[in-house]
Amino acid sequence: MPGTRLRDLSEGELLARIFPLLHGTTGPAHVHLGPGDDAAVLAAPSGAVVLTTDSMVRERDWRDDWSSGHEVGRKVVAQNLADIAAMGAVPTGLLIALAADPRTEVEWAVELTAGIAQAARAAGTPVLGGDLSSAGPGTIFVAITAVGDLAGRPPVRRDGARPGDVVAVAGTLGRSGGGLQLLLAGRGRTHLDPRPDAGASPLERAVDELCRVHRTAGEPPFAEGPRAADAGATAMIDVSDGLVRDLGRLARASGLRVELSGRALAAEAAGALTDALGADEALRQVLSGGEEHSLVATFPPGGVPAGWRVLGACVVGEPGVLVDGVEPDVLGWDHFRP
Ligand SMILES: Nc1ncnc2c1ncn2[C@@H]1O[C@H](COP(=O)(O)OP(=O)(O)OP(=O)(O)O)[C@@H](O)[C@H]1O
Ligand SMILES: Cc1ncc(C[n+]2csc(CCOP(=O)(O)O)c2C)c(N)n1
Ligand SMILES: [Mg+2]
């Protein structure tokens, strides 16, 4: 029913459109009760529950002329699953809250739910329920709460890094931030653009890749969180607001300085990012680009798991992040001081 708006349906009618999309996510045995009652009921396999919430707001976290509802759904799930992974945990369930202007097309809410369900299914995570509310003119607010389980592992916190530990990353850096730069500059690719065909130039393919990561968060390395925990990670965080800003949080919590290698960072900037943005802006995005939800962690020397790339080390010193001994001239994202 394209053109039908939320105000044309009752809450119950909208839920009747949404529930079938979630079928197939609620299979796991630890789900005692899924959506439909006042609350869901989950087993807590290892006696501790990991909880996080992360939301997206139209115009602040996405724009309808760039991203589809489906892409927003995938991205808001990725943000939450990355926070669960960054504790060394695996996700066991998701709750969805949606508040939207009644003029919003029903099709958009259905697409959002389909995107959420696709990402939930890919991660083997049940959608347990949620809430609906209306919002003021133009406003759409999507919040997800994620539940996770540590399977007996101790949580990997931000404050456990020790001098001498190695700093390493799983997943890419700067791609989402690079995509945002391209979209803001009018050089980006939106959900409305056709995808480049096989004959597209390397530049077109690079632009497409960066914008796709911006619109969806790409494929963050969720499974690397528990893997890093098992390998003895001493501290971990997902990169949501930019490498320097998020590592700065880890450094301050742990009371030490993180020294990054300019050479390692230049290697991160090589490829699609440099093809699309040039070397200087590519490096800036590696340092400051958020929303890609890669994982950075600290490991005792010799303990870096295969597939993680070393970026630097922890040393005794004033808490903060330096690149080749110099404080980098980047800020990263802050919602209240963009
Ligand atoms: N409104 C709030 N009320 C209570 N606690 C909050 C609130 N907002 C954030 N926090 C808590 O503050 C801490 C830092 O929040 P922040 O959102 O920066 O972390 P995060 O979830 O890792 O970030 P990101 O969403 O960027 O990955 C978290 O422990 C979070 O639970
Ligand atoms: C329209 C539009 N303008 C700006 C941005 C950039 N942006 C929004 S939130 C965020 C950091 C992560 O947030 P959180 O810490 O809440 O997970 C960034 C880099 C965007 N995505 N869309
Ligand atoms: Mg986080």
Short mmCIF file of C-alpha atoms and ligand atoms in Angstrom, two decimals:
data_model
loop_
_atom_site.label_atom_id
_atom_site.label_comp_id
_atom_site.label_asym_id
_atom_site.label_seq_id
_atom_site.Cartn_x
_atom_site.Cartn_y
_atom_site.Cartn_z
CA MET A 1 0.00 0.00 0.00
CA PRO A 2 2.47 2.72 -1.04
CA GLY A 3 1.25 6.16 0.00
CA THR A 4 -0.53 4.90 3.14
CA ARG A 5 0.62 6.84 6.18
CA LEU A 6 0.93 5.73 9.82
CA ARG A 7 -2.06 7.98 10.66
CA ASP A 8 -4.21 5.80 8.36
CA LEU A 9 -3.62 2.72 10.58
CA SER A 10 -4.19 1.82 14.22
CA GLU A 11 -1.22 0.70 16.33
CA GLY A 12 -2.61 -2.83 16.18
CA GLU A 13 -2.80 -2.72 12.38
CA LEU A 14 0.80 -1.52 12.17
CA LEU A 15 1.94 -4.30 14.53
CA ALA A 16 0.09 -6.79 12.35
CA ARG A 17 2.26 -5.56 9.44
CA ILE A 18 5.46 -5.71 11.54
CA PHE A 19 5.21 -9.03 13.45
CA PRO A 20 5.37 -11.32 10.38
CA LEU A 21 8.68 -9.66 9.39
CA LEU A 22 10.18 -10.69 12.72
CA HIS A 23 9.16 -14.34 12.43
CA GLY A 24 12.17 -16.56 12.17
CA THR A 25 14.29 -14.35 14.43
CA THR A 26 12.71 -15.72 17.62
CA GLY A 27 13.78 -19.34 17.19
CA PRO A 28 16.61 -19.74 19.73
CA ALA A 29 15.89 -21.93 22.75
CA HIS A 30 16.85 -19.21 25.23
CA VAL A 31 13.73 -17.22 24.17
CA HIS A 32 11.00 -18.35 26.56
CA LEU A 33 8.52 -15.71 25.32
CA GLY A 34 8.84 -13.43 22.26
CA PRO A 35 6.82 -10.44 21.09
CA GLY A 36 3.10 -10.12 21.86
CA ASP A 37 2.81 -10.01 25.66
CA ASP A 38 3.61 -7.17 28.10
CA ALA A 39 7.29 -8.19 28.13
CA ALA A 40 9.52 -10.87 26.66
CA VAL A 41 11.15 -13.60 28.74
CA LEU A 42 14.73 -14.76 28.13
CA ALA A 43 16.89 -17.37 29.82
CA ALA A 44 20.15 -15.92 31.16
CA PRO A 45 22.49 -18.79 30.24
CA SER A 46 25.50 -17.70 32.28
CA GLY A 47 23.89 -15.83 35.15
CA ALA A 48 24.87 -12.32 33.97
CA VAL A 49 23.10 -10.10 31.43
CA VAL A 50 24.81 -7.56 29.14
CA LEU A 51 22.60 -4.58 28.19
CA THR A 52 22.99 -1.60 25.91
CA THR A 53 20.82 0.87 23.99
CA ASP A 54 21.56 3.05 20.96
CA SER A 55 19.16 5.20 18.96
CA MET A 56 18.93 7.00 15.62
CA VAL A 57 17.11 10.25 14.88
CA ARG A 58 16.04 11.42 11.42
CA GLU A 59 18.12 14.36 10.13
CA ARG A 60 20.68 13.86 12.94
CA ASP A 61 21.72 10.26 12.23
CA TRP A 62 20.32 9.71 8.77
CA ARG A 63 18.69 11.63 5.94
CA ASP A 64 15.83 10.20 3.90
CA ASP A 65 17.38 11.55 0.69
CA TRP A 66 20.50 9.44 1.41
CA SER A 67 19.29 6.33 3.27
CA SER A 68 16.31 4.00 2.93
CA GLY A 69 14.32 2.74 5.92
CA HIS A 70 15.88 -0.69 5.33
CA GLU A 71 19.39 0.79 5.60
CA VAL A 72 18.50 2.67 8.80
CA GLY A 73 17.23 -0.61 10.28
CA ARG A 74 20.46 -2.44 9.47
CA LYS A 75 22.56 0.41 10.86
CA VAL A 76 20.73 0.80 14.18
CA VAL A 77 21.06 -2.96 14.79
CA ALA A 78 24.78 -2.85 13.93
CA GLN A 79 25.39 -0.02 16.41
CA ASN A 80 23.86 -2.07 19.19
CA LEU A 81 25.48 -5.38 18.29
CA ALA A 82 28.88 -3.65 18.20
CA ASP A 83 28.43 -2.43 21.78
CA ILE A 84 27.57 -6.00 22.87
CA ALA A 85 30.61 -7.35 20.96
CA ALA A 86 32.88 -4.68 22.49
CA MET A 87 32.20 -6.19 25.94
CA GLY A 88 33.27 -9.63 24.65
CA ALA A 89 29.66 -10.83 24.61
CA VAL A 90 27.28 -12.41 22.10
CA PRO A 91 23.82 -10.92 21.48
CA THR A 92 20.76 -12.81 22.78
CA GLY A 93 17.94 -10.40 21.93
CA LEU A 94 16.79 -7.00 20.66
CA LEU A 95 13.93 -4.64 21.59
CA ILE A 96 12.79 -1.93 19.13
CA ALA A 97 11.16 1.40 20.00
CA LEU A 98 9.82 3.58 17.18
CA ALA A 99 8.34 7.07 17.58
CA ALA A 100 7.31 8.65 14.28
CA ASP A 101 5.41 11.59 12.82
CA PRO A 102 1.96 10.14 11.92
CA ARG A 103 2.50 11.40 8.35
CA THR A 104 5.35 8.86 7.91
CA GLU A 105 4.58 6.34 5.18
CA VAL A 106 3.68 2.89 6.47
CA GLU A 107 6.04 1.53 3.83
CA TRP A 108 8.96 3.28 5.55
CA ALA A 109 8.16 1.60 8.91
CA VAL A 110 7.79 -1.75 7.17
CA GLU A 111 11.15 -1.29 5.39
CA LEU A 112 12.79 -0.27 8.68
CA THR A 113 11.50 -3.44 10.32
CA ALA A 114 12.63 -5.58 7.38
CA GLY A 115 16.14 -4.07 7.69
CA ILE A 116 16.17 -4.71 11.44
CA ALA A 117 14.97 -8.28 10.89
CA GLN A 118 17.59 -8.93 8.20
CA ALA A 119 20.43 -7.73 10.46
CA ALA A 120 19.00 -9.61 13.45
CA ARG A 121 18.71 -12.82 11.45
CA ALA A 122 22.28 -12.45 10.12
CA ALA A 123 23.51 -12.21 13.72
CA GLY A 124 21.25 -15.05 14.93
CA THR A 125 19.60 -12.61 17.35
CA PRO A 126 15.87 -12.69 18.16
CA VAL A 127 13.74 -9.52 18.10
CA LEU A 128 11.85 -9.79 21.40
CA GLY A 129 9.45 -6.86 21.14
CA GLY A 130 9.32 -3.10 21.28
CA ASP A 131 7.11 -0.05 21.48
CA LEU A 132 5.34 2.40 19.17
CA SER A 133 4.69 6.07 19.76
CA SER A 134 3.93 9.12 17.65
CA ALA A 135 6.25 12.13 17.38
CA GLY A 136 6.16 15.76 16.31
CA PRO A 137 6.29 17.04 12.73
CA GLY A 138 9.20 15.54 10.80
CA THR A 139 10.52 13.52 13.74
CA ILE A 140 11.37 9.82 13.55
CA PHE A 141 13.24 8.25 16.47
CA VAL A 142 14.33 4.60 16.46
CA ALA A 143 15.85 3.11 19.59
CA ILE A 144 17.13 -0.42 20.03
CA THR A 145 17.96 -2.15 23.27
CA ALA A 146 20.25 -5.15 22.92
CA VAL A 147 20.69 -7.97 25.41
CA GLY A 148 23.83 -10.11 25.44
CA ASP A 149 25.53 -12.99 27.20
CA LEU A 150 29.19 -13.40 28.20
CA ALA A 151 29.14 -17.22 28.27
CA GLY A 152 31.15 -17.14 31.47
CA ARG A 153 33.83 -14.72 30.23
CA PRO A 154 34.68 -11.67 32.30
CA PRO A 155 33.49 -8.49 30.50
CA VAL A 156 36.20 -6.65 28.55
CA ARG A 157 35.99 -3.12 29.94
CA ARG A 158 37.50 0.18 28.81
CA ASP A 159 39.65 0.51 31.90
CA GLY A 160 41.78 -2.65 31.76
CA ALA A 161 44.60 -1.62 29.39
CA ARG A 162 48.13 -1.76 30.83
CA PRO A 163 51.38 -0.05 29.79
CA GLY A 164 53.13 -2.35 27.31
CA ASP A 165 49.86 -3.65 25.82
CA VAL A 166 49.52 -3.59 22.03
CA VAL A 167 46.61 -1.66 20.42
CA ALA A 168 44.93 -3.44 17.49
CA VAL A 169 41.84 -3.11 15.33
CA ALA A 170 39.38 -5.57 13.73
CA GLY A 171 37.36 -4.13 10.85
CA THR A 172 37.97 -1.08 8.69
CA LEU A 173 38.39 2.57 9.71
CA GLY A 174 37.26 5.83 8.12
CA ARG A 175 34.99 4.35 5.45
CA SER A 176 31.68 5.51 6.95
CA GLY A 177 33.15 8.93 7.74
CA GLY A 178 34.49 9.12 4.20
CA GLY A 179 31.06 8.23 2.84
CA LEU A 180 29.49 10.99 4.96
CA GLN A 181 32.02 13.51 3.58
CA LEU A 182 31.16 12.47 0.02
CA LEU A 183 27.40 12.70 0.67
CA LEU A 184 27.75 16.13 2.30
CA ALA A 185 29.84 17.29 -0.66
CA GLY A 186 27.19 16.09 -3.14
CA ARG A 187 29.62 13.46 -4.53
CA GLY A 188 28.01 10.56 -2.67
CA ARG A 189 25.78 7.72 -3.72
CA THR A 190 22.36 7.45 -2.10
CA HIS A 191 19.88 4.57 -1.89
CA LEU A 192 18.16 6.13 -4.89
CA ASP A 193 21.25 5.92 -7.14
CA PRO A 194 21.74 2.83 -9.27
CA ARG A 195 24.65 0.68 -8.14
CA PRO A 196 27.71 0.88 -10.37
CA ASP A 197 27.86 -1.96 -12.85
CA ALA A 198 30.81 -4.26 -13.44
CA GLY A 199 32.29 -1.68 -15.83
CA ALA A 200 32.39 1.07 -13.19
CA SER A 201 35.73 2.80 -12.65
CA PRO A 202 37.78 2.14 -9.50
CA LEU A 203 36.80 5.65 -8.32
CA GLU A 204 33.07 4.95 -8.76
CA ARG A 205 33.42 1.63 -6.95
CA ALA A 206 35.32 3.32 -4.08
CA VAL A 207 32.66 6.04 -3.73
CA ASP A 208 29.91 3.41 -3.81
CA GLU A 209 31.61 1.31 -1.12
CA LEU A 210 32.17 4.24 1.28
CA CYS A 211 28.60 5.52 0.94
CA ARG A 212 27.19 2.01 1.38
CA VAL A 213 29.16 1.67 4.63
CA HIS A 214 27.88 5.06 5.78
CA ARG A 215 24.26 4.14 5.06
CA THR A 216 24.36 0.66 6.66
CA ALA A 217 27.49 0.53 8.91
CA GLY A 218 28.73 -2.24 6.59
CA GLU A 219 29.59 -5.51 8.31
CA PRO A 220 31.22 -4.75 11.67
CA PRO A 221 33.32 -7.66 13.01
CA PHE A 222 30.91 -8.70 15.77
CA ALA A 223 32.39 -12.17 16.20
CA GLU A 224 35.81 -10.64 16.91
CA GLY A 225 34.57 -9.27 20.26
CA PRO A 226 34.23 -12.65 22.02
CA ARG A 227 37.32 -13.87 20.12
CA ALA A 228 39.37 -10.96 21.47
CA ALA A 229 38.05 -11.67 24.98
CA ASP A 230 39.12 -15.31 24.67
CA ALA A 231 42.55 -14.18 23.42
CA GLY A 232 43.05 -12.12 26.60
CA ALA A 233 42.10 -8.59 25.48
CA THR A 234 42.66 -6.25 28.44
CA ALA A 235 40.35 -3.45 27.16
CA MET A 236 38.05 -2.96 24.16
CA ILE A 237 35.71 -0.37 22.59
CA ASP A 238 33.78 -0.09 19.34
CA VAL A 239 34.64 2.91 17.14
CA SER A 240 31.39 4.88 16.95
CA ASP A 241 32.62 8.46 17.27
CA GLY A 242 36.11 8.18 15.69
CA LEU A 243 39.31 6.26 16.49
CA VAL A 244 41.05 9.07 18.39
CA ARG A 245 37.94 10.01 20.38
CA ASP A 246 37.03 6.42 21.30
CA LEU A 247 40.63 5.35 22.04
CA GLY A 248 40.88 8.53 24.13
CA ARG A 249 38.00 7.19 26.27
CA LEU A 250 39.84 3.87 26.68
CA ALA A 251 43.12 5.67 27.48
CA ARG A 252 41.51 7.92 30.12
CA ALA A 253 39.60 5.01 31.71
CA SER A 254 42.82 2.98 31.87
CA GLY A 255 44.96 5.93 32.99
CA LEU A 256 47.59 5.65 30.26
CA ARG A 257 48.68 7.06 26.92
CA VAL A 258 48.05 5.37 23.58
CA GLU A 259 50.82 5.87 21.01
CA LEU A 260 49.65 5.21 17.46
CA SER A 261 51.97 4.61 14.51
CA GLY A 262 51.55 7.02 11.58
CA ARG A 263 52.70 4.24 9.26
CA ALA A 264 50.05 1.81 10.50
CA LEU A 265 47.39 4.51 10.10
CA ALA A 266 48.56 5.33 6.57
CA ALA A 267 48.12 1.64 5.72
CA GLU A 268 44.52 1.84 7.03
CA ALA A 269 43.90 4.83 4.73
CA ALA A 270 45.16 3.06 1.59
CA GLY A 271 42.73 1.63 -0.96
CA ALA A 272 39.13 2.79 -1.47
CA LEU A 273 39.41 5.64 1.03
CA THR A 274 42.43 7.22 -0.64
CA ASP A 275 41.02 6.52 -4.12
CA ALA A 276 37.84 8.45 -3.26
CA LEU A 277 39.18 11.23 -1.02
CA GLY A 278 42.91 11.64 -1.57
CA ALA A 279 45.60 10.68 0.96
CA ASP A 280 45.21 13.60 3.42
CA GLU A 281 41.43 13.42 3.85
CA ALA A 282 41.63 9.60 3.93
CA LEU A 283 44.02 9.76 6.91
CA ARG A 284 41.81 12.35 8.61
CA GLN A 285 38.83 9.99 8.27
CA VAL A 286 40.82 7.04 9.66
CA LEU A 287 41.51 9.14 12.77
CA SER A 288 38.12 10.85 13.17
CA GLY A 289 35.46 8.94 11.18
CA GLY A 290 32.76 7.28 13.30
CA GLU A 291 29.77 4.96 12.76
CA GLU A 292 31.73 2.05 11.28
CA HIS A 293 31.70 0.12 14.57
CA SER A 294 34.99 -1.67 14.12
CA LEU A 295 36.55 -2.94 17.35
CA VAL A 296 39.76 -1.63 18.90
CA ALA A 297 41.30 -3.57 21.74
CA THR A 298 44.48 -3.84 23.78
CA PHE A 299 46.35 -7.12 24.16
CA PRO A 300 49.42 -8.20 26.11
CA PRO A 301 52.46 -8.28 23.76
CA GLY A 302 52.35 -11.43 21.63
CA GLY A 303 48.62 -11.90 22.28
CA VAL A 304 47.10 -10.19 19.20
CA PRO A 305 44.68 -12.62 17.51
CA ALA A 306 45.08 -13.45 13.82
CA GLY A 307 43.25 -10.96 11.61
CA TRP A 308 43.65 -8.01 14.01
CA ARG A 309 45.98 -5.25 12.77
CA VAL A 310 48.40 -3.56 15.17
CA LEU A 311 48.06 0.25 15.30
CA GLY A 312 50.24 1.13 18.28
CA ALA A 313 50.88 0.54 21.97
CA CYS A 314 50.00 1.68 25.48
CA VAL A 315 52.63 3.59 27.46
CA VAL A 316 52.87 5.31 30.84
CA GLY A 317 51.98 8.98 30.41
CA GLU A 318 49.34 11.67 30.43
CA PRO A 319 46.07 9.93 29.33
CA GLY A 320 45.36 10.60 25.68
CA VAL A 321 46.20 9.53 22.14
CA LEU A 322 49.30 10.55 20.18
CA VAL A 323 50.29 9.77 16.58
CA ASP A 324 54.06 9.47 16.14
CA GLY A 325 54.40 11.46 19.37
CA VAL A 326 52.09 14.32 18.30
CA GLU A 327 48.52 15.09 19.41
CA PRO A 328 46.38 14.65 16.27
CA ASP A 329 44.40 17.67 15.08
CA VAL A 330 41.02 15.87 14.85
CA LEU A 331 37.91 15.93 17.00
CA GLY A 332 35.60 13.04 16.12
CA TRP A 333 31.84 13.16 16.65
CA ASP A 334 29.95 14.76 19.54
CA HIS A 335 26.13 15.02 19.29
CA PHE A 336 25.95 18.28 21.18
CA ARG A 337 29.04 19.93 19.69
CA PRO A 338 29.07 18.72 16.05
N1 LIG B 1 20.88 9.17 28.97
C1 LIG B 1 21.69 8.34 29.64
N2 LIG B 1 21.37 7.94 30.88
C2 LIG B 1 22.16 7.08 31.54
N3 LIG B 1 23.32 6.59 31.07
C3 LIG B 1 23.70 6.95 29.85
C4 LIG B 1 22.90 7.84 29.07
N4 LIG B 1 23.54 8.03 27.88
C5 LIG B 1 24.65 7.30 27.93
N5 LIG B 1 24.76 6.64 29.10
C6 LIG B 1 25.85 5.75 29.51
O1 LIG B 1 27.09 6.41 29.33
C7 LIG B 1 28.09 5.53 28.84
C8 LIG B 1 28.69 6.10 27.56
O2 LIG B 1 27.65 6.20 26.59
P1 LIG B 1 27.96 6.21 25.06
O3 LIG B 1 26.65 6.27 24.36
O4 LIG B 1 29.00 7.23 24.79
O5 LIG B 1 28.62 4.78 24.94
P2 LIG B 1 28.49 3.77 23.79
O6 LIG B 1 27.13 3.15 23.89
O7 LIG B 1 29.66 2.89 23.73
O8 LIG B 1 28.56 4.77 22.59
P3 LIG B 1 28.24 4.45 21.10
O9 LIG B 1 26.74 4.45 21.03
O10 LIG B 1 28.84 5.67 20.51
O11 LIG B 1 28.89 3.15 20.79
C9 LIG B 1 27.43 4.19 28.64
O12 LIG B 1 27.71 3.39 29.75
C10 LIG B 1 25.95 4.52 28.61
O13 LIG B 1 25.15 3.48 29.11
C1 LIG B 2 22.41 13.35 8.63
C2 LIG B 2 23.64 12.93 9.35
N1 LIG B 2 24.48 13.86 9.82
C3 LIG B 2 25.58 13.49 10.52
C4 LIG B 2 25.88 12.17 10.72
C5 LIG B 2 27.13 11.78 11.47
N2 LIG B 2 26.94 11.12 12.76
C6 LIG B 2 25.77 11.01 13.40
S1 LIG B 2 25.94 10.11 14.87
C7 LIG B 2 27.60 9.91 14.63
C8 LIG B 2 28.46 9.19 15.63
C9 LIG B 2 27.86 7.99 16.29
O1 LIG B 2 26.74 8.32 17.09
P1 LIG B 2 26.40 7.51 18.43
O2 LIG B 2 27.55 7.81 19.37
O3 LIG B 2 25.09 8.06 18.91
O4 LIG B 2 26.30 6.06 18.07
C10 LIG B 2 28.01 10.52 13.44
C11 LIG B 2 29.40 10.54 12.92
C12 LIG B 2 24.97 11.23 10.20
N3 LIG B 2 25.15 9.91 10.36
N4 LIG B 2 23.87 11.62 9.51
MG MG B 3 30.34 1.77 22.07
#
